[in-house]
Coordinates of C-alpha atoms in Angstrom, one line a residue:
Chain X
X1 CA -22.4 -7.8 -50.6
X2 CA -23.9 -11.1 -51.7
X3 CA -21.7 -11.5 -54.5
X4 CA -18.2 -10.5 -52.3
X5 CA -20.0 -13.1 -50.1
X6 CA -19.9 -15.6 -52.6
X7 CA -16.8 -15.2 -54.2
X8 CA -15.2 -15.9 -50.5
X9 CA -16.4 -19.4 -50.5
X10 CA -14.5 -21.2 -50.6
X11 CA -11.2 -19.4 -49.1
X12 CA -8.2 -19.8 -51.0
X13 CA -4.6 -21.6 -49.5
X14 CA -2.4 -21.1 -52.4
X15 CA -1.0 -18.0 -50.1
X16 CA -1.4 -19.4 -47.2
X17 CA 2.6 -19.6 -46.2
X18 CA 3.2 -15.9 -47.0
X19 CA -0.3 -15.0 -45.0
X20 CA 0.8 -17.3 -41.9
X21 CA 4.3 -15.1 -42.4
X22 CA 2.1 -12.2 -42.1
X23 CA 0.6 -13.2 -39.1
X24 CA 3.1 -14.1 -37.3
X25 CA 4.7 -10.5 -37.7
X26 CA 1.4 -8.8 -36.6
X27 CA 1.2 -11.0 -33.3
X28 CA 4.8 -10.2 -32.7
X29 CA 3.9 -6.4 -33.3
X30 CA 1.2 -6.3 -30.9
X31 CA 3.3 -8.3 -28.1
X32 CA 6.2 -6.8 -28.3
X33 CA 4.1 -3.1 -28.6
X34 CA 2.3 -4.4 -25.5
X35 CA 5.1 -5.3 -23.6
X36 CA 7.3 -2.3 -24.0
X37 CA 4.3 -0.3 -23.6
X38 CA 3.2 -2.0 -20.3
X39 CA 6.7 -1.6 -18.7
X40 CA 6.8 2.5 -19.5
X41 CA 3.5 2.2 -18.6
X42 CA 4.3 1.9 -15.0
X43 CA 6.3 4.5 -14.2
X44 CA 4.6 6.9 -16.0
X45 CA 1.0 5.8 -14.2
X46 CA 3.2 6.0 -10.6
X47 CA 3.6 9.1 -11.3
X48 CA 0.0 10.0 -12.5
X49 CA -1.7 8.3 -9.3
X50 CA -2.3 11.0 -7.2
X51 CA -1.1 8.4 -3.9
X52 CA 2.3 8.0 -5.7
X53 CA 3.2 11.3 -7.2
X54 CA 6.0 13.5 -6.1
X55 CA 4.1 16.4 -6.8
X56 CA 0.4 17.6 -8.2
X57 CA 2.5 19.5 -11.1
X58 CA 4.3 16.1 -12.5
X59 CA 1.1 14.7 -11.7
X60 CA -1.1 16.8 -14.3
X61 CA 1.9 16.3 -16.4
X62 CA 2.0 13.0 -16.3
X63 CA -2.0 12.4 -16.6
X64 CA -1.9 15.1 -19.8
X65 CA 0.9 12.8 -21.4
X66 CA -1.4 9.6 -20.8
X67 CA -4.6 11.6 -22.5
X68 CA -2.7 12.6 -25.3
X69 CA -1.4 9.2 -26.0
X70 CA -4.9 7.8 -25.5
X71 CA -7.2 10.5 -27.5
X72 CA -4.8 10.3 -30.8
X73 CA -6.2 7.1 -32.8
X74 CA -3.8 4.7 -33.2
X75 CA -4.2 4.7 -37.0
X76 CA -2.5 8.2 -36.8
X77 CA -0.2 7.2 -34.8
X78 CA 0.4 4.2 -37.4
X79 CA 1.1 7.2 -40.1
X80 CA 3.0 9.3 -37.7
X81 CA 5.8 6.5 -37.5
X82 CA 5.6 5.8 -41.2
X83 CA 6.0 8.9 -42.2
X84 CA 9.1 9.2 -39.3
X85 CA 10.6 5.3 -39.5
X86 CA 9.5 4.2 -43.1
X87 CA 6.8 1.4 -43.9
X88 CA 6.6 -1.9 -42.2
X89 CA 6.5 -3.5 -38.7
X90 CA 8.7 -1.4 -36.6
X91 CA 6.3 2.0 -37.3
X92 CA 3.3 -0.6 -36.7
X93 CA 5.2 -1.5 -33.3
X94 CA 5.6 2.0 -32.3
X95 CA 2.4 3.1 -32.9
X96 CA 0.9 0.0 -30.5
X97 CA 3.3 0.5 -27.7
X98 CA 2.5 4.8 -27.4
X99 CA -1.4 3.6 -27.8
X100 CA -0.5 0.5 -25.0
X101 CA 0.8 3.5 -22.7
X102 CA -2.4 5.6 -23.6
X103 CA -4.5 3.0 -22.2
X104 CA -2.7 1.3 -19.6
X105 CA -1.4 4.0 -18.1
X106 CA -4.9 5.6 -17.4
X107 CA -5.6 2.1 -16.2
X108 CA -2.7 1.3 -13.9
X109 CA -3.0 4.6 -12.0
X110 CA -6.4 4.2 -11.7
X111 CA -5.4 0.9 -9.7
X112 CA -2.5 2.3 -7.6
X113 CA -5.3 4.6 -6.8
X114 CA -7.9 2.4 -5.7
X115 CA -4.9 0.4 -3.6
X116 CA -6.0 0.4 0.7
X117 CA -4.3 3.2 1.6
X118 CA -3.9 1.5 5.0
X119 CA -0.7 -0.1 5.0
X120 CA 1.1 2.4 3.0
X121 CA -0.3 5.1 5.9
X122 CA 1.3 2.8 8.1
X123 CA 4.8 2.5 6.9
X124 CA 4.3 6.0 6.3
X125 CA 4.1 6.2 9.6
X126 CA 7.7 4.9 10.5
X127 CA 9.1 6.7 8.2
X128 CA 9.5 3.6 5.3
X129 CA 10.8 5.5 1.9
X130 CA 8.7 6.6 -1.1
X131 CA 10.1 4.0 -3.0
X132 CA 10.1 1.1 -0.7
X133 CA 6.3 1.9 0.1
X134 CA 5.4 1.7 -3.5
X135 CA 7.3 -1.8 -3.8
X136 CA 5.9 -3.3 -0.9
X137 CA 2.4 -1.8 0.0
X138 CA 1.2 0.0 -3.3
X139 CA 2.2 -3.0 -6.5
X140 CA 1.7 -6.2 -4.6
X141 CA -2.2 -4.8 -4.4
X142 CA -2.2 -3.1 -7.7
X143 CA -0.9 -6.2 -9.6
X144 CA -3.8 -8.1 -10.0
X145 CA -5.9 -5.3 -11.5
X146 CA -2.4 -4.3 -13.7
X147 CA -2.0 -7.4 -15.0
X148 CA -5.9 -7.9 -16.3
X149 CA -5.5 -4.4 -17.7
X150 CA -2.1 -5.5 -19.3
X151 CA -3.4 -8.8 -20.8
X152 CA -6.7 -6.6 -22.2
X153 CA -4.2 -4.3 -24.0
X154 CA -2.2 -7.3 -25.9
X155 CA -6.1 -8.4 -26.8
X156 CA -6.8 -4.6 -28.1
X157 CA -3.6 -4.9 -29.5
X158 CA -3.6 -7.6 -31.7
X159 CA -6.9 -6.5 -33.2
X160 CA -5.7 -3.0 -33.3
X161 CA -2.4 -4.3 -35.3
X162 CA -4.6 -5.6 -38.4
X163 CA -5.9 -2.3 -39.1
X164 CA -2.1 -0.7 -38.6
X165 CA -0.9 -2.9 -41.8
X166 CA -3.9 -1.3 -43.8
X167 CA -1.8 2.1 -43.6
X168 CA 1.2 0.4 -44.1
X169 CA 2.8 -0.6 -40.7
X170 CA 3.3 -3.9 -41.5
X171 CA 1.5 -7.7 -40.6
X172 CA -1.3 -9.1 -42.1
X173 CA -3.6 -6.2 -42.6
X174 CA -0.7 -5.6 -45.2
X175 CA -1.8 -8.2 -47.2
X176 CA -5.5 -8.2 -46.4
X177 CA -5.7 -4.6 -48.1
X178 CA -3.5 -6.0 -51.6
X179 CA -5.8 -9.0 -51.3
X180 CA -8.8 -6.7 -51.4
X181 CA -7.4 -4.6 -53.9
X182 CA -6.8 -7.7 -56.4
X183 CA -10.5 -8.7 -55.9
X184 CA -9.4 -12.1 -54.3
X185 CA -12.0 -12.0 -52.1
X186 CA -11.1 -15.4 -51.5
X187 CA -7.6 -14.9 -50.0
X188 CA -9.5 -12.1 -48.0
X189 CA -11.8 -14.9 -46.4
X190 CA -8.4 -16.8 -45.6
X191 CA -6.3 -14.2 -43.9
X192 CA -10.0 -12.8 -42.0
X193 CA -10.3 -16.5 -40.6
X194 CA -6.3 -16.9 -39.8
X195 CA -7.2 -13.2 -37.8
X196 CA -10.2 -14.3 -36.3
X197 CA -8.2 -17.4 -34.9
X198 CA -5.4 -15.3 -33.7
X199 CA -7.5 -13.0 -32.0
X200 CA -9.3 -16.0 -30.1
X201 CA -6.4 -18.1 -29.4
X202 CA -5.0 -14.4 -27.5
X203 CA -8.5 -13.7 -25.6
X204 CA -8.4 -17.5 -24.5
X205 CA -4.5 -17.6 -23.5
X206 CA -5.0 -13.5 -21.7
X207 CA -8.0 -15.2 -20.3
X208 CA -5.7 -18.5 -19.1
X209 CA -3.3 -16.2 -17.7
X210 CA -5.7 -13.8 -15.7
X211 CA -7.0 -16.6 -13.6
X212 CA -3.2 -18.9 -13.2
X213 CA -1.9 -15.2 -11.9
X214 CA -5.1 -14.7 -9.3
X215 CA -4.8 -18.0 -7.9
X216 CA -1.1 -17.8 -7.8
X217 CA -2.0 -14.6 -6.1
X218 CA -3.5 -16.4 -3.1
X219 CA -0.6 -18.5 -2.5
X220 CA 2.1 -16.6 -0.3
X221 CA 5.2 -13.9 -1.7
Chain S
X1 CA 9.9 -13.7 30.3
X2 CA 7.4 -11.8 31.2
X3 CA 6.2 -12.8 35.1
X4 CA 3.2 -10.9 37.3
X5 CA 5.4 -9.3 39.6
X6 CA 6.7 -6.9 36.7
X7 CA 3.4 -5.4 36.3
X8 CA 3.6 -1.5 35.6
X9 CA 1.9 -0.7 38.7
X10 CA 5.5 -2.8 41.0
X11 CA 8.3 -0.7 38.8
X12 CA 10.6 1.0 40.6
X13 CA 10.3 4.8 41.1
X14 CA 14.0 5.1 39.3
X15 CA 12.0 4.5 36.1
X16 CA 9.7 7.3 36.3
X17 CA 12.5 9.6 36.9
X18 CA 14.5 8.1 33.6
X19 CA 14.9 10.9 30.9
X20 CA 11.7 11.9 29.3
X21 CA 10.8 9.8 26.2
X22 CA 7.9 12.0 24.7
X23 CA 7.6 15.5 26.1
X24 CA 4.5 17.7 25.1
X25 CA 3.7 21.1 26.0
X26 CA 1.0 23.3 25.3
X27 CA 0.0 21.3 22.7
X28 CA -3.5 22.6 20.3
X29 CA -5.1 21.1 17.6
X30 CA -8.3 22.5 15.2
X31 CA -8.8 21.0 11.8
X32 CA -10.5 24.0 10.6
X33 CA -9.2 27.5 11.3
X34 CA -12.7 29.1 12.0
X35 CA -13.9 25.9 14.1
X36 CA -13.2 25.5 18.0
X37 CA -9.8 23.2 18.8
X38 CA -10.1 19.4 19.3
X39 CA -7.8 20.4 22.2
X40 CA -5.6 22.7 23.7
X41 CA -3.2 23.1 26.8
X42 CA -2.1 19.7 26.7
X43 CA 0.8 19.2 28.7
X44 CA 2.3 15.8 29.9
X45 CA 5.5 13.2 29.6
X46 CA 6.6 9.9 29.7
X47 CA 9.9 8.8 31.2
X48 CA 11.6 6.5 28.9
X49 CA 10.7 2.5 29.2
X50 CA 7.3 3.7 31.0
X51 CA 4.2 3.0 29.2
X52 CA 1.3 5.6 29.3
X53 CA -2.4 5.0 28.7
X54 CA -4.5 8.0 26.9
X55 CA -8.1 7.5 27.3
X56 CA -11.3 9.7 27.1
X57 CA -14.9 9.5 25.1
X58 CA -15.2 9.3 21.6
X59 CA -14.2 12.5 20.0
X60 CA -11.9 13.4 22.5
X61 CA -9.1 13.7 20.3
X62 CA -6.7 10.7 21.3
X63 CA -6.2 9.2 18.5
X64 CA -5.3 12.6 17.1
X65 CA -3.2 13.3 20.1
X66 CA -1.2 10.5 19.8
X67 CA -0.8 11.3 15.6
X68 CA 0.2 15.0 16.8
X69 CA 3.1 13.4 18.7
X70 CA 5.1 12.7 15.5
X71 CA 3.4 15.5 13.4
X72 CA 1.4 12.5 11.4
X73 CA -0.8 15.1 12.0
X74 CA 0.6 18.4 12.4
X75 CA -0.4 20.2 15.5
X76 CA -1.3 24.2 15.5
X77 CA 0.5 25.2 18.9
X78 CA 2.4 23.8 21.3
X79 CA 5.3 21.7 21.4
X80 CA 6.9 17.9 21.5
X81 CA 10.5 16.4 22.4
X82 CA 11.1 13.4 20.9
X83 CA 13.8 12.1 23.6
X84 CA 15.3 15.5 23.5
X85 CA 14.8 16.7 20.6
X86 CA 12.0 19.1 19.4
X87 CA 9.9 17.9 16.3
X88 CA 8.0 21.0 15.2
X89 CA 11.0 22.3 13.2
X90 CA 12.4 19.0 11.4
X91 CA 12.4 18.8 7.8
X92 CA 10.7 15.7 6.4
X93 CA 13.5 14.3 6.0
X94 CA 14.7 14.5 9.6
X95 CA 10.9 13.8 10.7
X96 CA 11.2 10.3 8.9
X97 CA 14.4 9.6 10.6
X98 CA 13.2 10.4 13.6
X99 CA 9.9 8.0 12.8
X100 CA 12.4 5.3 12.3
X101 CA 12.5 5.1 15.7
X102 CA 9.0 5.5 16.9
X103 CA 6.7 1.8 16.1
X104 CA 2.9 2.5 15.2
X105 CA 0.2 -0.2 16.1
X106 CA -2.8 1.0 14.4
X107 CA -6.8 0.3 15.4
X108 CA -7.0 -2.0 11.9
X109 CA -3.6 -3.5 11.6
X110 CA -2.6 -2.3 8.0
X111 CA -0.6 -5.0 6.7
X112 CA -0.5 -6.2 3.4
X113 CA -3.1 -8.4 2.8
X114 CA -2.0 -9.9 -0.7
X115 CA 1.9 -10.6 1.5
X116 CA 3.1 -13.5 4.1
X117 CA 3.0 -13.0 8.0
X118 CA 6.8 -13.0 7.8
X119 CA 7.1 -10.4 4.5
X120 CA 4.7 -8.3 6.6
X121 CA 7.2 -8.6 9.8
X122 CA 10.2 -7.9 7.2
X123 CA 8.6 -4.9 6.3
X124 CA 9.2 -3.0 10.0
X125 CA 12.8 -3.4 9.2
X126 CA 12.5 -0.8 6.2
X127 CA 12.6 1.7 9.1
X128 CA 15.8 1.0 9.3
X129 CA 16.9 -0.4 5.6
X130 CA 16.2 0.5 2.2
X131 CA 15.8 -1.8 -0.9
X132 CA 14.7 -5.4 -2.8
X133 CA 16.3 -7.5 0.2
X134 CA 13.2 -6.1 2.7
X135 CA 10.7 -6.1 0.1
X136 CA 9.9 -10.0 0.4
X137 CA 10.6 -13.2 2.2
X138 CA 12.6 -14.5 -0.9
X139 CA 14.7 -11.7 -1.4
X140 CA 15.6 -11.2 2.4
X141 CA 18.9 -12.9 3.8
X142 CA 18.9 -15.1 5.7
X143 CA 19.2 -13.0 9.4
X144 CA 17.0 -10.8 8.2
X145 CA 14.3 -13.5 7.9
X146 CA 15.9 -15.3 11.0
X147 CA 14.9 -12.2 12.8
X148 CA 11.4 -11.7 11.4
X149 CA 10.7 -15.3 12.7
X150 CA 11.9 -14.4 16.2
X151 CA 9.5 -11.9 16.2
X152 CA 6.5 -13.6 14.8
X153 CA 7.3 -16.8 17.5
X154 CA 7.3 -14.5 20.0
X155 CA 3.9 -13.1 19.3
X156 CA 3.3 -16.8 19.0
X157 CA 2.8 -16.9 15.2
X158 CA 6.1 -18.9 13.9
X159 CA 3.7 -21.1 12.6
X160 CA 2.0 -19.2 10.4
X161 CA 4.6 -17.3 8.5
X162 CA 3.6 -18.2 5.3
X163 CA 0.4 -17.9 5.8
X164 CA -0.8 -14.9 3.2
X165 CA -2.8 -12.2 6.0
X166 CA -5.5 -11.9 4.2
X167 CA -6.6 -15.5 5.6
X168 CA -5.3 -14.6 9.3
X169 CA -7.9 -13.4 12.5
X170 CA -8.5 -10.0 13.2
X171 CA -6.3 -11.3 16.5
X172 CA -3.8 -13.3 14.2
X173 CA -3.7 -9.7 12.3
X174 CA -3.1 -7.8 15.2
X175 CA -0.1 -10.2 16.4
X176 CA 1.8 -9.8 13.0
X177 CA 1.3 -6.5 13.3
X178 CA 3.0 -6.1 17.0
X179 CA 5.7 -8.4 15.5
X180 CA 6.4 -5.5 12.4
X181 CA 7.0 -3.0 14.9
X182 CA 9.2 -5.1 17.3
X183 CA 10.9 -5.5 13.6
X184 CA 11.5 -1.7 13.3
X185 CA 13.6 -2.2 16.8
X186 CA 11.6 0.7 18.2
X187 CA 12.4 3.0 21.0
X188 CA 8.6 4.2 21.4
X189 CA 5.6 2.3 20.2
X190 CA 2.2 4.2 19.7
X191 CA -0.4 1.7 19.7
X192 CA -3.9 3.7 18.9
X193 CA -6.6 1.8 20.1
X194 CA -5.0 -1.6 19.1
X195 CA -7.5 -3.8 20.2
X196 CA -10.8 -1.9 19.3
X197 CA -11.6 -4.4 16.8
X198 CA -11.4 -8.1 18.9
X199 CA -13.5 -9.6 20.9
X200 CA -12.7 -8.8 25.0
X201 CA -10.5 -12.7 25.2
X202 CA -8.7 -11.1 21.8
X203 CA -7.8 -7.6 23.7
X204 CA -6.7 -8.9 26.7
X205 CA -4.1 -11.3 25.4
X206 CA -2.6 -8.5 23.0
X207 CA -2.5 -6.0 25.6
X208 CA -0.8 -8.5 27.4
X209 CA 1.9 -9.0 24.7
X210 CA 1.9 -5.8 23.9
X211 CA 3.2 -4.7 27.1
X212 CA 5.2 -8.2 28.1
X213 CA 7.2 -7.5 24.7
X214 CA 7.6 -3.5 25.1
X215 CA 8.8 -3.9 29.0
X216 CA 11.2 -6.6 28.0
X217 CA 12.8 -4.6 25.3
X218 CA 12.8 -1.1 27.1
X219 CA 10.6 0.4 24.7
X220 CA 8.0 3.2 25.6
X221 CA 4.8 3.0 24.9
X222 CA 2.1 5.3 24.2
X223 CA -1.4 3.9 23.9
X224 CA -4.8 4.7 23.5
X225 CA -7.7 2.8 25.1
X226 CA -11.4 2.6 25.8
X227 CA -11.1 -0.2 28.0
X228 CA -10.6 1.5 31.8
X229 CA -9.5 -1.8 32.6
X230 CA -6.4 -2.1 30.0
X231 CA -5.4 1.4 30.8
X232 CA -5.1 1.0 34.9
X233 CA -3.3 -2.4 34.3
X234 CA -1.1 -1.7 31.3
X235 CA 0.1 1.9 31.8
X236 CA 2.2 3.0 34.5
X237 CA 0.5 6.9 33.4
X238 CA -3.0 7.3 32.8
X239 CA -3.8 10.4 30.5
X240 CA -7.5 11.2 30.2
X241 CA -8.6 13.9 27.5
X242 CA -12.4 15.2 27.8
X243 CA -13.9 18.4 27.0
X244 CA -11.1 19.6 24.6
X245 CA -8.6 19.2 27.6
X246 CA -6.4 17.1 30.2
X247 CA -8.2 16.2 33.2
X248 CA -6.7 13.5 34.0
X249 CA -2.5 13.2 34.5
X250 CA -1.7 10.2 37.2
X251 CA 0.4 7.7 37.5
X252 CA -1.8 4.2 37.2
X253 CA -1.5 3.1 40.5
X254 CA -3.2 6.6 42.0
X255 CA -6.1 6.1 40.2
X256 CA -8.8 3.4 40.8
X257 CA -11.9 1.6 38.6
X258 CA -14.6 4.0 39.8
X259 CA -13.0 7.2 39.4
X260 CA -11.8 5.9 35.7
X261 CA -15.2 5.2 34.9
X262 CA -17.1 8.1 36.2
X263 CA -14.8 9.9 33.9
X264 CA -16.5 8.3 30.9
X265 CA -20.0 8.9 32.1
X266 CA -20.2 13.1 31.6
X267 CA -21.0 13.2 27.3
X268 CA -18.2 14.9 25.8
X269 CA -18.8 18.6 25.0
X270 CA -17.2 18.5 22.3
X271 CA -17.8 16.3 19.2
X272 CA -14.8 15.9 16.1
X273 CA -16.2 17.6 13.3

C-alpha cells in the first residue's frame, strides 16, 4: 500500500482535460438522476403516506415499490441498465434516479406523515378536495423536510455516481478504473482529488441551499 | 355594525320560528360497540340565523356532538337535517358538498403555520373552488384576495396579512381563523370550544366577533362552551349535555347564571373513554 502510496505523489495533469470531461458528466449524472428522481418521488411518496393515500391497497403498493427500489444496490441497478440501454452515462443516469426514488420516496412520505394533521382535519372539515388539501395544508409543511432529503440524495448521488462508471455507466469512475488498470497510480490520485472536490463543493452548496430555503421559509407565501 | 340592542337575548320571536337550520333526533354515540354510549336520546334544533350554545362537564360529549352533526364523526343512531335534508344517507361526495356549507372553528385554530394570514383566509374559499388560484396569495386574483382582506379587516387583522401565522397570538390565530370560515361564505358555523385556549380578555372579544360577524351575515351558529357566561349571552339556545344525556333545552333568556352553574357542579357520570 506504501508503494501505490508513493507512486501517487505526485498526481499527474497530463489527463487532466479528459478527467475534468469526466467529471463534469458524472455531476450531470447525479443531478439530473436526482432531479428526475425527486419529481417521481413525490407522487409516488403521496401515495405511500398513509395521510395521503386513496387507499391502504395503493398504499402497500406504493411503499413495496419504494422498498424494492431502495434494497437493490445501486451497482445492480448500474448493470441492469447496461445490460438494457448499452454502456455510458444514460444507464449511469437511470440507475441514480430509480435509487433517488428508493430513498426519497421513503423519506418524503415519512414527512407528509409527520405533517400537523390539524389544518388538513380542518379543511377536511368543510369539505376542501383531496387534492387541494395536499397542495395547501400537507407540502407547504412537508417542504422543508423534502427539500433537506432531496439535497441529501444529490450528495449520495454524486458519490454514488463514481462507483456507477466502475461498471461502466459512464463519468469519472470510468476513467478511475482504466487509470487503475494501467498502474498510473498517479492519474488515480488526480481524478480521487478532482472527486473529493466535487463531492465537497456539492455538501457545501446542498448545505447553502438547506439554510437560504429555511429562512426563505419564514418569510410569507 | 354590530350595536347592544341586537344581543340574542332582544331577537324577535319570528326568528326562532325560521325553518330549522340543524335538526337532530334521537341521536347516539359509543366509540366502542361493547362500551356504554357517550350519549343517547339527543333531540334538539336550531332555527336558521339563531345561534345555540352546547355546554356540559368535561366528557360530556360536546365536542363529539357537535362533530356528529356533519358525520365528522359518524353517529350510531339517530338522525340530523342539515336545513332539510337528512345526512345519515349521503355519499361522501354529497357529505362534502353539503360541508361546503357548514364553517368549522376549531378549539386550536388549525391553520397553516408555514402560510400568510391572508393565504390562510383564501383557503375557506376552497369550499367553494378548486385549484392553484386558492392555493396562495400570489396565485389568487385579484377579488379573490380583495375578499380575503375584507374578512381579515373585519376581524381586525388587515394589517397583518402577510404576516406568516406561525408568529401570530393564540388570539391573532383565532381571528384568522373566524376570518377562513366567513371566507367559505357559510350558512352554519360550528365553533367547538373556540376560545378554550385564551386568556378570559382573549374569549370575550372573539365570542364577541364571533357572534357580531355570524348575526350580520345570517349564519347559524352552533357552539360549544365552558364559559356559562359566553353561552347565556351569545346563544339565543342553550343546550346542556350531562350524564350521557340532554338536560338542558332553553332558550337563553329562560335560563339564569345560578341555574347554569349548578349544572356544572354534579361530576359527570360518565367519563369519555
Amino acid at each position: 500500500m506504501g508503494i501505490i502510496v508513493g507512486e501517487m505523489i505526485p498526481p499527474a495533469t497530463d489527463r487532466f482535460f479528459p478527467m475534468l470531461d469526466a467529471i463534469l458528466v458524472t455531476f450531470q449524472m447525479a443531478l439530473v438522476g436526482t432531479v428526475f428522481g425527486v419529481i417521481l418521488s413525490l407522487p409516488l411518496a403521496l401515495l405511500a403516506a398513509q395521510n395521503t393515500t386513496p387507499s391502504a391497497f395503493v398504499r402497500h403498493l406504493a411503499r413495496g415499490l419504494i422498498s424494492f427500489f431502495r434494497t437493490v444496490p445501486d451497482l445492480a441497478w448500474a448493470l441492469f441498465f447496461v445490460a438494457s440501454v448499452g454502456l455510458g452515462p444514460f444507464a449511469g443516469t437511470l440507475a441514480l434516479l430509480i435509487d433517488t426514488i428508493g430513498f426519497c420516496g421513503r423519506f418524503f412520505a415519512e414527512t407528509i406523515e409527520e405533517v400537523d394533521a390539524g389544518p388538513n382535519d380542518a379543511l377536511t372539515a368543510i369539505g376542501v378536495r383531496a387534492t387541494d388539501r395536499i397542495a395547501v395544508a400537507i407540502l407547504p409543511s412537508a417542504l422543508p423536510g423534502m427539500t433537506a432529503s432531496s439535497l441529501f440524495a444529490l450528495e449520495k448521488s454524486v458519490r454514488s455516481s463514481v462507483v456507477l462508471g466502475l461498471v461502466g455507466a459512464g463519468g469519472i469512475g470510468a476513467e478511475l478504473a482504466v487509470s487503475m488498470e494501467m498502474f498510473r497510480y498517479d492519474q488515480a490520485a488526480t481524478i480521487i482529488l478532482m472527486i473529493f472536490i466535487l463531492v465537497l463543493a456539492v455538501e457545501q452548496l446542498s448545505g447553502k441551499t438547506r439554510s437560504t430555503l429555511l429562512n426563505l421559509r419564514k418569510t410569507n407565501v | 355594525m354590530y350595536s347592544p340592542d341586537k344581543l340574542p337575548g332582544d331577537r324577535p320571536v319570528a326568528a326562532l320560528n325560521a325553518p330549522k337550520a340543524v335538526r337532530v333526533q334521537d341521536l347516539r354515540k359509543q366509540f366502542s360497540p361493547a362500551g356504554s354510549a357517550i350519549f343517547e336520546g339527543i333531540t334538539f334544533s336550531i332555527p336558521c340565523g339563531a345561534s345555540l350554545a352546547i355546554i356540559g362537564p368535561n366528557g360530556a360529549g360536546k365536542s363529539t356532538l357537535l362533530k356528529c352533526c356533519v358525520r365528522l364523526i359518524e353517529p350510531d343512531g339517530g338522525k340530523v337535517w342539515i336545513h332539510d335534508k337528512q345526512i345519515s344517507g349521503l355519499s361522501r361526495a354529497k357529505l362534502r358538498r353539503l360541508r361546503n356549507q357548514i364553517g368549522f372553528v376549531f378549539q386550536k385554530h388549525q391553520l397553516i403555520p408555514e402560510l400568510s394570514a391572508l393565504t390562510n383566509v383564501l383557503h375557506g374559499a376552497l369550499a367553494r373552488g378548486t385549484g392553484p388560484r386558492y392555493w396562495f396569495q400570489a396565485l389568487a386574483p385579484l377579488e379573490l384576495r380583495q375578499r380575503a382582506m375584507h374578512y381579515l379587516s373585519q376581524v381586525g387583522l388587515s394589517d397583518l396579512a402577510i404576516r406568516p401565522c406561525s408568529q401570530l397570538s393564540g388570539g391573532q390565530s383565532q381571528r384568522v381563523a373566524i376570518a377562513r370560515a366567513l371566507m367559505q361564505e357559510p350558512k352554519i358555523l360550528l365553533a367547538d370550544e373556540p376560545t378554550a385556549s385564551l386568556d378570559p380578555r382573549a374569549a370575550s372579544e372573539i365570542m364577541t366577533l364571533l357572534h357580531r360577524l355570524t348575526q350580520e351575515s345570517g349564519i347559524t351558529l352552533m357552539f360549544v362552551s365552558h364559559h356559562m357566561e359566553h353561552a347565556k349571552e351569545y346563544g339565543d339556545h342553550i343546550i346542556g349535555l350531562k350524564n350521557r344525556s340532554l338536560q338542558l333545552n332553553r332558550p337563553a333568556k329562560s335560563v339564569d347564571l345560578r341555574e347554569l352553574k349548578s349544572f356544572f357542579s354534579e361530576t359527570p357520570l360518565y367519563a369519555a373513554s
